[in-house]
mmCIF file of C-alpha atoms in Angstrom:
data_model
loop_
_atom_site.group_PDB
_atom_site.id
_atom_site.type_symbol
_atom_site.label_atom_id
_atom_site.label_comp_id
_atom_site.label_asym_id
_atom_site.label_seq_id
_atom_site.Cartn_x
_atom_site.Cartn_y
_atom_site.Cartn_z
ATOM 1 C CA MET A 1 36.595 0.928 -11.344
ATOM 2 C CA PRO A 2 33.421 0.973 -13.520
ATOM 3 C CA ASN A 3 30.706 3.464 -12.586
ATOM 4 C CA ILE A 4 27.096 4.142 -13.486
ATOM 5 C CA ASN A 5 28.094 6.352 -16.417
ATOM 6 C CA ASP A 6 29.870 3.352 -17.989
ATOM 7 C CA VAL A 7 26.647 1.361 -17.684
ATOM 8 C CA VAL A 8 24.700 4.202 -19.345
ATOM 9 C CA ARG A 9 27.188 4.448 -22.229
ATOM 10 C CA LEU A 10 27.415 0.718 -22.923
ATOM 11 C CA SER A 11 23.730 -0.100 -22.499
ATOM 12 C CA GLY A 12 22.495 2.827 -24.588
ATOM 13 C CA VAL A 13 19.736 3.807 -22.147
ATOM 14 C CA SER A 14 19.324 6.895 -19.998
ATOM 15 C CA LYS A 15 20.904 7.313 -16.590
ATOM 16 C CA SER A 16 17.467 7.459 -14.978
ATOM 17 C CA THR A 17 16.591 4.090 -16.531
ATOM 18 C CA VAL A 18 19.817 2.562 -15.205
ATOM 19 C CA SER A 19 19.014 3.967 -11.740
ATOM 20 C CA ARG A 20 15.531 2.488 -11.893
ATOM 21 C CA VAL A 21 16.893 -0.917 -12.847
ATOM 22 C CA ILE A 22 19.435 -0.753 -10.005
ATOM 23 C CA ASN A 23 16.689 0.168 -7.554
ATOM 24 C CA ASN A 24 14.324 -2.482 -8.926
ATOM 25 C CA TYR A 25 11.615 -0.060 -10.057
ATOM 26 C CA PRO A 26 8.570 -1.631 -11.765
ATOM 27 C CA HIS A 27 7.284 -0.598 -15.207
ATOM 28 C CA ILE A 28 10.636 -0.836 -17.016
ATOM 29 C CA ALA A 29 10.655 -2.502 -20.444
ATOM 30 C CA PRO A 30 12.041 -6.062 -20.041
ATOM 31 C CA ASP A 31 14.545 -5.616 -22.881
ATOM 32 C CA LYS A 32 16.000 -2.473 -21.286
ATOM 33 C CA ARG A 33 16.195 -4.134 -17.879
ATOM 34 C CA GLU A 34 17.969 -7.171 -19.389
ATOM 35 C CA ARG A 35 20.388 -4.957 -21.341
ATOM 36 C CA VAL A 36 21.353 -2.953 -18.234
ATOM 37 C CA LEU A 37 21.807 -6.029 -16.053
ATOM 38 C CA LYS A 38 23.921 -7.687 -18.744
ATOM 39 C CA VAL A 39 26.247 -4.656 -19.009
ATOM 40 C CA MET A 40 26.545 -4.412 -15.217
ATOM 41 C CA LYS A 41 27.604 -8.066 -15.079
ATOM 42 C CA GLU A 42 30.041 -7.784 -18.008
ATOM 43 C CA ILE A 43 31.925 -4.754 -16.657
ATOM 44 C CA GLY A 44 31.654 -5.747 -13.014
ATOM 45 C CA TYR A 45 29.706 -2.683 -11.931
ATOM 46 C CA ILE A 46 28.527 -2.925 -8.300
ATOM 47 C CA PRO A 47 25.967 -0.322 -7.096
ATOM 48 C CA ASN A 48 26.386 1.584 -3.854
ATOM 49 C CA VAL A 49 26.179 -1.224 -1.302
ATOM 50 C CA ALA A 50 25.085 1.001 1.574
ATOM 51 C CA ALA A 51 22.267 2.482 -0.457
ATOM 52 C CA GLN A 52 21.154 -0.946 -1.686
ATOM 53 C CA ARG A 53 21.198 -2.379 1.821
ATOM 54 C CA LEU A 54 19.198 0.600 3.111
ATOM 55 C CA ARG A 55 16.709 0.329 0.285
ATOM 56 C CA GLY A 56 16.188 -3.427 0.681
ATOM 57 C CA LEU A 57 15.108 -5.681 -2.158
ATOM 58 C CA ASN A 58 12.348 -3.521 -3.608
ATOM 59 C CA GLY A 59 11.585 -0.749 -1.146
ATOM 60 C CA THR A 60 10.866 2.855 -2.000
ATOM 61 C CA ILE A 61 12.314 5.383 0.442
ATOM 62 C CA ILE A 62 10.776 8.730 1.332
ATOM 63 C CA GLY A 63 12.861 11.325 3.157
ATOM 64 C CA VAL A 64 11.264 13.693 5.653
ATOM 65 C CA ILE A 65 13.062 16.922 6.543
ATOM 66 C CA VAL A 66 12.243 18.465 9.934
ATOM 67 C CA PRO A 67 13.955 21.333 11.779
ATOM 68 C CA ARG A 68 14.169 19.505 15.138
ATOM 69 C CA ILE A 69 12.751 16.070 15.880
ATOM 70 C CA VAL A 70 12.793 16.860 19.619
ATOM 71 C CA ASN A 71 9.976 19.345 19.041
ATOM 72 C CA PRO A 72 6.870 17.274 19.920
ATOM 73 C CA PHE A 73 4.923 18.761 17.009
ATOM 74 C CA PHE A 74 7.413 17.385 14.493
ATOM 75 C CA SER A 75 7.823 14.048 16.280
ATOM 76 C CA HIS A 76 4.041 13.486 16.158
ATOM 77 C CA LEU A 77 3.937 14.637 12.533
ATOM 78 C CA VAL A 78 6.736 12.236 11.589
ATOM 79 C CA GLU A 79 5.008 9.397 13.430
ATOM 80 C CA ALA A 80 1.887 9.890 11.306
ATOM 81 C CA ILE A 81 3.931 10.132 8.092
ATOM 82 C CA GLU A 82 5.957 6.993 8.870
ATOM 83 C CA LYS A 83 2.903 5.009 9.955
ATOM 84 C CA GLU A 84 1.005 5.728 6.742
ATOM 85 C CA GLY A 85 4.083 4.929 4.661
ATOM 86 C CA TYR A 86 4.697 1.622 6.440
ATOM 87 C CA ILE A 87 1.105 0.489 5.955
ATOM 88 C CA ARG A 88 1.466 1.134 2.233
ATOM 89 C CA GLY A 89 4.872 -0.501 1.838
ATOM 90 C CA TYR A 90 7.152 2.549 1.866
ATOM 91 C CA GLN A 91 10.199 3.206 4.036
ATOM 92 C CA THR A 92 10.780 6.555 5.734
ATOM 93 C CA ILE A 93 14.034 8.268 6.684
ATOM 94 C CA ILE A 94 14.088 11.343 8.918
ATOM 95 C CA PHE A 95 16.554 14.215 8.482
ATOM 96 C CA GLN A 96 17.034 17.126 10.880
ATOM 97 C CA SER A 97 18.020 20.382 9.218
ATOM 98 C CA HIS A 98 18.550 22.275 12.481
ATOM 99 C CA GLU A 99 17.494 25.266 10.335
ATOM 100 C CA ASP A 100 20.780 24.992 8.433
ATOM 101 C CA SER A 101 20.519 25.613 4.676
ATOM 102 C CA GLU A 102 23.644 23.581 3.887
ATOM 103 C CA ARG A 103 22.366 20.535 5.773
ATOM 104 C CA GLU A 104 19.102 20.835 3.870
ATOM 105 C CA ILE A 105 20.931 20.714 0.527
ATOM 106 C CA ASN A 106 22.916 17.682 1.686
ATOM 107 C CA PHE A 107 19.645 15.888 2.394
ATOM 108 C CA LEU A 108 18.112 16.897 -0.941
ATOM 109 C CA ASN A 109 21.203 15.552 -2.668
ATOM 110 C CA LEU A 110 20.212 12.090 -1.446
ATOM 111 C CA MET A 111 17.266 12.329 -3.826
ATOM 112 C CA LYS A 112 19.578 13.517 -6.587
ATOM 113 C CA HIS A 113 21.742 10.418 -6.039
ATOM 114 C CA LYS A 114 18.659 8.142 -5.887
ATOM 115 C CA GLN A 115 19.168 7.178 -2.268
ATOM 116 C CA VAL A 116 15.683 8.483 -1.526
ATOM 117 C CA ASP A 117 12.821 8.597 -4.022
ATOM 118 C CA GLY A 118 10.910 11.650 -2.778
ATOM 119 C CA VAL A 119 10.997 14.202 0.022
ATOM 120 C CA ILE A 120 8.429 15.662 2.403
ATOM 121 C CA MET A 121 9.619 19.042 3.712
ATOM 122 C CA THR A 122 8.062 20.240 6.977
ATOM 123 C CA ALA A 123 10.167 23.416 6.773
ATOM 124 C CA TYR A 124 12.662 24.866 4.336
ATOM 125 C CA GLU A 125 15.772 27.013 4.738
ATOM 126 C CA ASN A 126 16.951 27.722 1.190
ATOM 127 C CA ASP A 127 15.328 29.998 -1.386
ATOM 128 C CA TRP A 128 12.755 28.071 -3.370
ATOM 129 C CA ASN A 129 14.584 28.644 -6.658
ATOM 130 C CA ILE A 130 17.375 26.451 -5.230
ATOM 131 C CA ILE A 131 15.050 23.717 -3.950
ATOM 132 C CA ASN A 132 13.066 23.821 -7.196
ATOM 133 C CA ASN A 133 16.080 22.393 -9.069
ATOM 134 C CA TYR A 134 15.618 19.107 -7.205
ATOM 135 C CA LEU A 135 12.128 18.447 -8.578
ATOM 136 C CA LYS A 136 13.701 16.800 -11.622
ATOM 137 C CA TYR A 137 15.064 14.071 -9.344
ATOM 138 C CA GLY A 138 11.811 13.220 -7.570
ATOM 139 C CA PRO A 139 8.624 14.589 -6.018
ATOM 140 C CA ILE A 140 8.622 17.094 -3.153
ATOM 141 C CA VAL A 141 5.625 17.723 -0.910
ATOM 142 C CA MET A 142 5.388 20.539 1.615
ATOM 143 C CA CYS A 143 3.763 19.751 4.952
ATOM 144 C CA ASN A 144 3.257 22.528 7.529
ATOM 145 C CA GLU A 145 5.534 24.899 5.581
ATOM 146 C CA TYR A 146 4.330 26.457 2.332
ATOM 147 C CA LEU A 147 4.970 28.795 -0.594
ATOM 148 C CA SER A 148 2.703 31.738 -1.451
ATOM 149 C CA GLU A 149 2.233 30.265 -4.935
ATOM 150 C CA PRO A 150 2.061 26.469 -4.634
ATOM 151 C CA VAL A 151 4.363 24.835 -7.187
ATOM 152 C CA VAL A 152 4.270 21.563 -5.256
ATOM 153 C CA PRO A 153 1.439 19.968 -3.244
ATOM 154 C CA THR A 154 1.237 21.641 0.175
ATOM 155 C CA VAL A 155 -0.522 20.378 3.311
ATOM 156 C CA ARG A 156 -1.192 22.922 6.062
ATOM 157 C CA VAL A 157 -3.686 24.849 8.158
ATOM 158 C CA ASP A 158 -4.478 28.504 7.530
ATOM 159 C CA GLN A 159 -1.799 29.977 9.802
ATOM 160 C CA LEU A 160 -3.020 33.561 9.377
ATOM 161 C CA MET A 161 -6.549 32.733 10.515
ATOM 162 C CA ALA A 162 -5.272 30.457 13.292
ATOM 163 C CA SER A 163 -3.181 33.211 14.863
ATOM 164 C CA TYR A 164 -5.986 35.697 14.190
ATOM 165 C CA GLU A 165 -8.441 33.566 16.200
ATOM 166 C CA GLY A 166 -5.926 33.117 19.011
ATOM 167 C CA VAL A 167 -5.119 36.812 19.403
ATOM 168 C CA LYS A 168 -8.771 37.770 18.918
ATOM 169 C CA HIS A 169 -9.614 35.523 21.870
ATOM 170 C CA LEU A 170 -7.206 37.521 24.033
ATOM 171 C CA VAL A 171 -8.784 40.791 22.914
ATOM 172 C CA SER A 172 -12.238 39.386 23.707
ATOM 173 C CA GLN A 173 -10.964 38.728 27.249
ATOM 174 C CA GLY A 174 -10.247 42.460 27.592
ATOM 175 C CA HIS A 175 -6.515 42.411 26.875
ATOM 176 C CA ARG A 176 -4.962 45.322 24.982
ATOM 177 C CA LYS A 177 -1.321 44.809 25.965
ATOM 178 C CA ILE A 178 -0.574 41.648 23.992
ATOM 179 C CA ALA A 179 2.930 40.302 23.430
ATOM 180 C CA TYR A 180 3.860 37.943 20.623
ATOM 181 C CA CYS A 181 6.504 35.243 20.030
ATOM 182 C CA THR A 182 7.496 34.146 16.538
ATOM 183 C CA GLY A 183 9.781 31.379 15.333
ATOM 184 C CA GLY A 184 11.181 33.598 12.588
ATOM 185 C CA LEU A 185 11.456 37.328 12.058
ATOM 186 C CA PHE A 186 8.599 39.779 12.524
ATOM 187 C CA SER A 187 8.530 40.804 8.859
ATOM 188 C CA GLU A 188 6.660 40.247 5.621
ATOM 189 C CA SER A 189 9.309 37.763 4.553
ATOM 190 C CA GLY A 190 9.744 36.089 7.944
ATOM 191 C CA LYS A 191 9.170 32.373 8.459
ATOM 192 C CA ASP A 192 5.974 32.975 10.405
ATOM 193 C CA LYS A 193 4.742 35.785 8.167
ATOM 194 C CA ASP A 194 1.158 34.475 8.092
ATOM 195 C CA ARG A 195 1.003 34.287 11.880
ATOM 196 C CA ASN A 196 2.586 37.727 12.068
ATOM 197 C CA GLN A 197 -0.132 39.071 9.792
ATOM 198 C CA GLY A 198 -2.858 37.432 11.882
ATOM 199 C CA TYR A 199 -1.490 39.093 15.015
ATOM 200 C CA GLN A 200 -1.276 42.481 13.310
ATOM 201 C CA LYS A 201 -4.751 42.153 11.805
ATOM 202 C CA VAL A 202 -6.406 41.686 15.198
ATOM 203 C CA LEU A 203 -4.545 44.587 16.780
ATOM 204 C CA THR A 204 -5.348 46.879 13.859
ATOM 205 C CA GLU A 205 -9.044 45.992 14.031
ATOM 206 C CA ALA A 206 -9.041 46.631 17.786
ATOM 207 C CA GLY A 207 -7.220 49.967 17.420
ATOM 208 C CA ILE A 208 -4.205 48.704 19.367
ATOM 209 C CA GLU A 209 -0.688 49.848 18.487
ATOM 210 C CA ILE A 210 2.038 47.224 18.301
ATOM 211 C CA ASN A 211 4.675 47.642 20.989
ATOM 212 C CA PRO A 212 7.999 46.468 19.506
ATOM 213 C CA ASN A 213 9.295 45.728 23.014
ATOM 214 C CA TRP A 214 6.681 42.975 23.242
ATOM 215 C CA ILE A 215 7.716 41.181 20.042
ATOM 216 C CA PHE A 216 10.051 38.220 20.637
ATOM 217 C CA ILE A 217 11.662 36.669 17.553
ATOM 218 C CA LYS A 218 13.235 33.262 16.867
ATOM 219 C CA ARG A 219 11.685 31.606 19.905
ATOM 220 C CA HIS A 220 11.215 27.825 19.669
ATOM 221 C CA THR A 221 11.937 26.008 22.922
ATOM 222 C CA VAL A 222 10.968 25.715 26.587
ATOM 223 C CA GLU A 223 14.193 27.526 27.468
ATOM 224 C CA ASP A 224 13.241 30.340 25.089
ATOM 225 C CA GLY A 225 9.927 30.677 26.921
ATOM 226 C CA GLN A 226 11.697 30.947 30.262
ATOM 227 C CA LYS A 227 13.940 33.704 28.887
ATOM 228 C CA VAL A 228 10.958 35.568 27.442
ATOM 229 C CA LEU A 229 9.240 35.657 30.823
ATOM 230 C CA HIS A 230 12.366 37.053 32.483
ATOM 231 C CA GLN A 231 12.466 39.786 29.843
ATOM 232 C CA ILE A 232 8.815 40.603 30.511
ATOM 233 C CA ASN A 233 9.355 40.545 34.255
ATOM 234 C CA ASP A 234 12.138 43.129 33.918
ATOM 235 C CA MET A 235 9.917 45.551 31.987
ATOM 236 C CA HIS A 236 8.394 48.643 33.545
ATOM 237 C CA ASP A 237 5.452 48.443 31.154
ATOM 238 C CA ARG A 238 4.479 44.781 30.942
ATOM 239 C CA PRO A 239 2.036 43.014 28.612
ATOM 240 C CA THR A 240 -0.963 41.318 30.220
ATOM 241 C CA ALA A 241 -1.178 38.544 27.620
ATOM 242 C CA ILE A 242 1.079 36.725 25.164
ATOM 243 C CA PHE A 243 0.458 34.699 22.019
ATOM 244 C CA THR A 244 3.456 32.374 21.881
ATOM 245 C CA GLY A 245 2.971 30.559 18.593
ATOM 246 C CA SER A 246 4.365 27.391 20.228
ATOM 247 C CA ASP A 247 3.247 25.106 23.050
ATOM 248 C CA GLU A 248 6.888 24.595 23.995
ATOM 249 C CA VAL A 249 7.533 28.307 24.442
ATOM 250 C CA ALA A 250 4.253 28.630 26.338
ATOM 251 C CA ALA A 251 5.302 25.752 28.605
ATOM 252 C CA GLY A 252 8.558 27.530 29.449
ATOM 253 C CA ILE A 253 6.658 30.681 30.388
ATOM 254 C CA ILE A 254 4.213 28.770 32.605
ATOM 255 C CA MET A 255 6.992 26.833 34.346
ATOM 256 C CA GLU A 256 9.036 29.968 35.015
ATOM 257 C CA ALA A 257 5.984 31.913 36.182
ATOM 258 C CA ARG A 258 5.861 29.751 39.286
ATOM 259 C CA ASN A 259 9.474 30.620 40.103
ATOM 260 C CA LEU A 260 8.844 34.338 39.626
ATOM 261 C CA GLY A 261 5.529 34.371 41.451
ATOM 262 C CA ILE A 262 3.566 35.532 38.391
ATOM 263 C CA ARG A 263 -0.037 34.334 38.402
ATOM 264 C CA ILE A 264 -1.391 32.748 35.212
ATOM 265 C CA PRO A 265 -3.775 33.951 33.801
ATOM 266 C CA GLU A 266 -4.510 36.738 36.323
ATOM 267 C CA GLU A 267 -1.260 38.623 35.620
ATOM 268 C CA LEU A 268 -0.366 37.090 32.273
ATOM 269 C CA ALA A 269 -2.680 35.197 29.931
ATOM 270 C CA ILE A 270 -1.010 32.739 27.538
ATOM 271 C CA ILE A 271 -1.939 31.050 24.270
ATOM 272 C CA GLY A 272 0.170 28.351 22.620
ATOM 273 C CA PHE A 273 0.057 26.737 19.201
ATOM 274 C CA ASP A 274 -0.254 23.051 18.090
ATOM 275 C CA ASP A 275 -2.101 21.466 21.077
ATOM 276 C CA GLN A 276 0.685 19.050 21.907
ATOM 277 C CA PRO A 277 -0.047 16.504 24.690
ATOM 278 C CA LEU A 278 1.884 18.668 27.164
ATOM 279 C CA ALA A 279 -0.776 21.400 26.801
ATOM 280 C CA GLN A 280 -3.097 19.445 29.116
ATOM 281 C CA MET A 281 -0.281 18.395 31.468
ATOM 282 C CA LEU A 282 0.697 21.935 32.364
ATOM 283 C CA SER A 283 -0.667 23.693 35.404
ATOM 284 C CA PRO A 284 -2.710 25.634 34.549
ATOM 285 C CA GLU A 285 -3.740 23.797 31.399
ATOM 286 C CA LEU A 286 -2.790 25.670 28.236
ATOM 287 C CA THR A 287 -5.170 27.449 25.891
ATOM 288 C CA THR A 288 -3.838 26.752 22.402
ATOM 289 C CA ILE A 289 -4.503 26.386 18.682
ATOM 290 C CA LYS A 290 -5.015 22.733 17.755
ATOM 291 C CA GLN A 291 -3.445 21.588 14.497
ATOM 292 C CA PRO A 292 -4.645 18.235 13.031
ATOM 293 C CA VAL A 293 -1.108 16.828 13.144
ATOM 294 C CA SER A 294 -1.916 13.204 12.357
ATOM 295 C CA GLU A 295 -4.168 14.131 9.449
ATOM 296 C CA MET A 296 -1.450 16.426 8.089
ATOM 297 C CA GLY A 297 1.041 13.562 8.159
ATOM 298 C CA TYR A 298 -1.300 11.021 6.568
ATOM 299 C CA THR A 299 -2.289 13.478 3.833
ATOM 300 C CA ALA A 300 1.313 14.423 2.976
ATOM 301 C CA MET A 301 2.346 10.769 2.706
ATOM 302 C CA ASP A 302 -0.713 9.880 0.629
ATOM 303 C CA ILE A 303 0.086 12.694 -1.822
ATOM 304 C CA ILE A 304 3.751 11.789 -2.288
ATOM 305 C CA ILE A 305 2.908 8.092 -2.733
ATOM 306 C CA LYS A 306 0.423 9.012 -5.450
ATOM 307 C CA ARG A 307 3.129 11.092 -7.159
ATOM 308 C CA LEU A 308 5.602 8.212 -6.952
ATOM 309 C CA GLU A 309 3.004 5.848 -8.414
ATOM 310 C CA GLY A 310 2.407 8.199 -11.329
ATOM 311 C CA LYS A 311 -1.067 9.299 -10.277
ATOM 312 C CA ALA A 312 -2.332 12.814 -10.913
ATOM 313 C CA VAL A 313 -1.961 15.167 -7.931
ATOM 314 C CA GLU A 314 -2.578 18.893 -8.134
ATOM 315 C CA ASN A 315 0.023 21.429 -7.059
ATOM 316 C CA LYS A 316 -2.246 23.215 -4.626
ATOM 317 C CA MET A 317 -2.872 23.970 -0.958
ATOM 318 C CA TYR A 318 -4.518 21.111 0.914
ATOM 319 C CA THR A 319 -5.830 23.189 3.829
ATOM 320 C CA LEU A 320 -6.949 21.335 6.954
ATOM 321 C CA PRO A 321 -9.075 22.780 9.795
ATOM 322 C CA PHE A 322 -7.701 24.152 13.075
ATOM 323 C CA GLN A 323 -9.435 24.682 16.403
ATOM 324 C CA LEU A 324 -9.023 27.170 19.245
ATOM 325 C CA VAL A 325 -8.962 25.070 22.431
ATOM 326 C CA VAL A 326 -9.734 27.256 25.451
ATOM 327 C CA ARG A 327 -8.365 25.999 28.761
ATOM 328 C CA LYS A 328 -7.101 27.657 31.955
ATOM 329 C CA THR A 329 -4.333 30.060 30.807
ATOM 330 C CA THR A 330 -6.763 32.653 29.396
#
């Protein structure tokens, strides 16, 4: 059965040119396009039917990698990305990594095999030197996640300053026993290292020692928040406030507080992160850090479309503003 390499050999053009002809890319020299199509017809080469059907007649597909689409932050982010893409004639496919490095590579391989044309990564699991190899197959844009030295365009808020403002608010309320939840490890190389540093910076400035018993790692969900509160409730020396780094985790703590008879914020003040719609639905309403989720999504899609259209885009941080929203949990 003939394959794409046969088309490359017989047509005398590069594999990338053959792929572009197959996927109906514009800006290909007419003689090259005609040569490739002629060879395909002569040898009976048929492109991947599933990929062609998915792509449509002339669509460009952008893949978006998220850890968990059930997290409202990522679902709202994806909505903004998809909406901007649709308006501008681009299709969007969503992939869940579930924080699995192998799944992430499988998704990136879709770009390698030209089943997607570019990728927006809202998180990443592999070392960057592995992901970097895929830039030769198409553009990658970071959104929410970032690298210390931007080698691709990156859209985000200043996570260090956001967590700094959140924890500083707790200190200004008189709290000195402040717990902290992180989605990664509490380390310089952890996923939430900027937020970790913001937390540490406030405590250092206030002359407060970090209590390792009050650091909760790899917490993401409502259920995680419920478990955290049970751990706190079992402590002899309990914190009086907690910066959760996630509205979902904060929601779990608030919900479980009612079951345990813990008064919020009198016995435990709580700050979340993201300002998801549920923040105002909780009782009491949640104090949180508001991220401009829609703007992040629109900006990331705009950048990757410009890259795909051959327009100049800098490899830099595109930093958007955050806001501390004070409600009833502090």
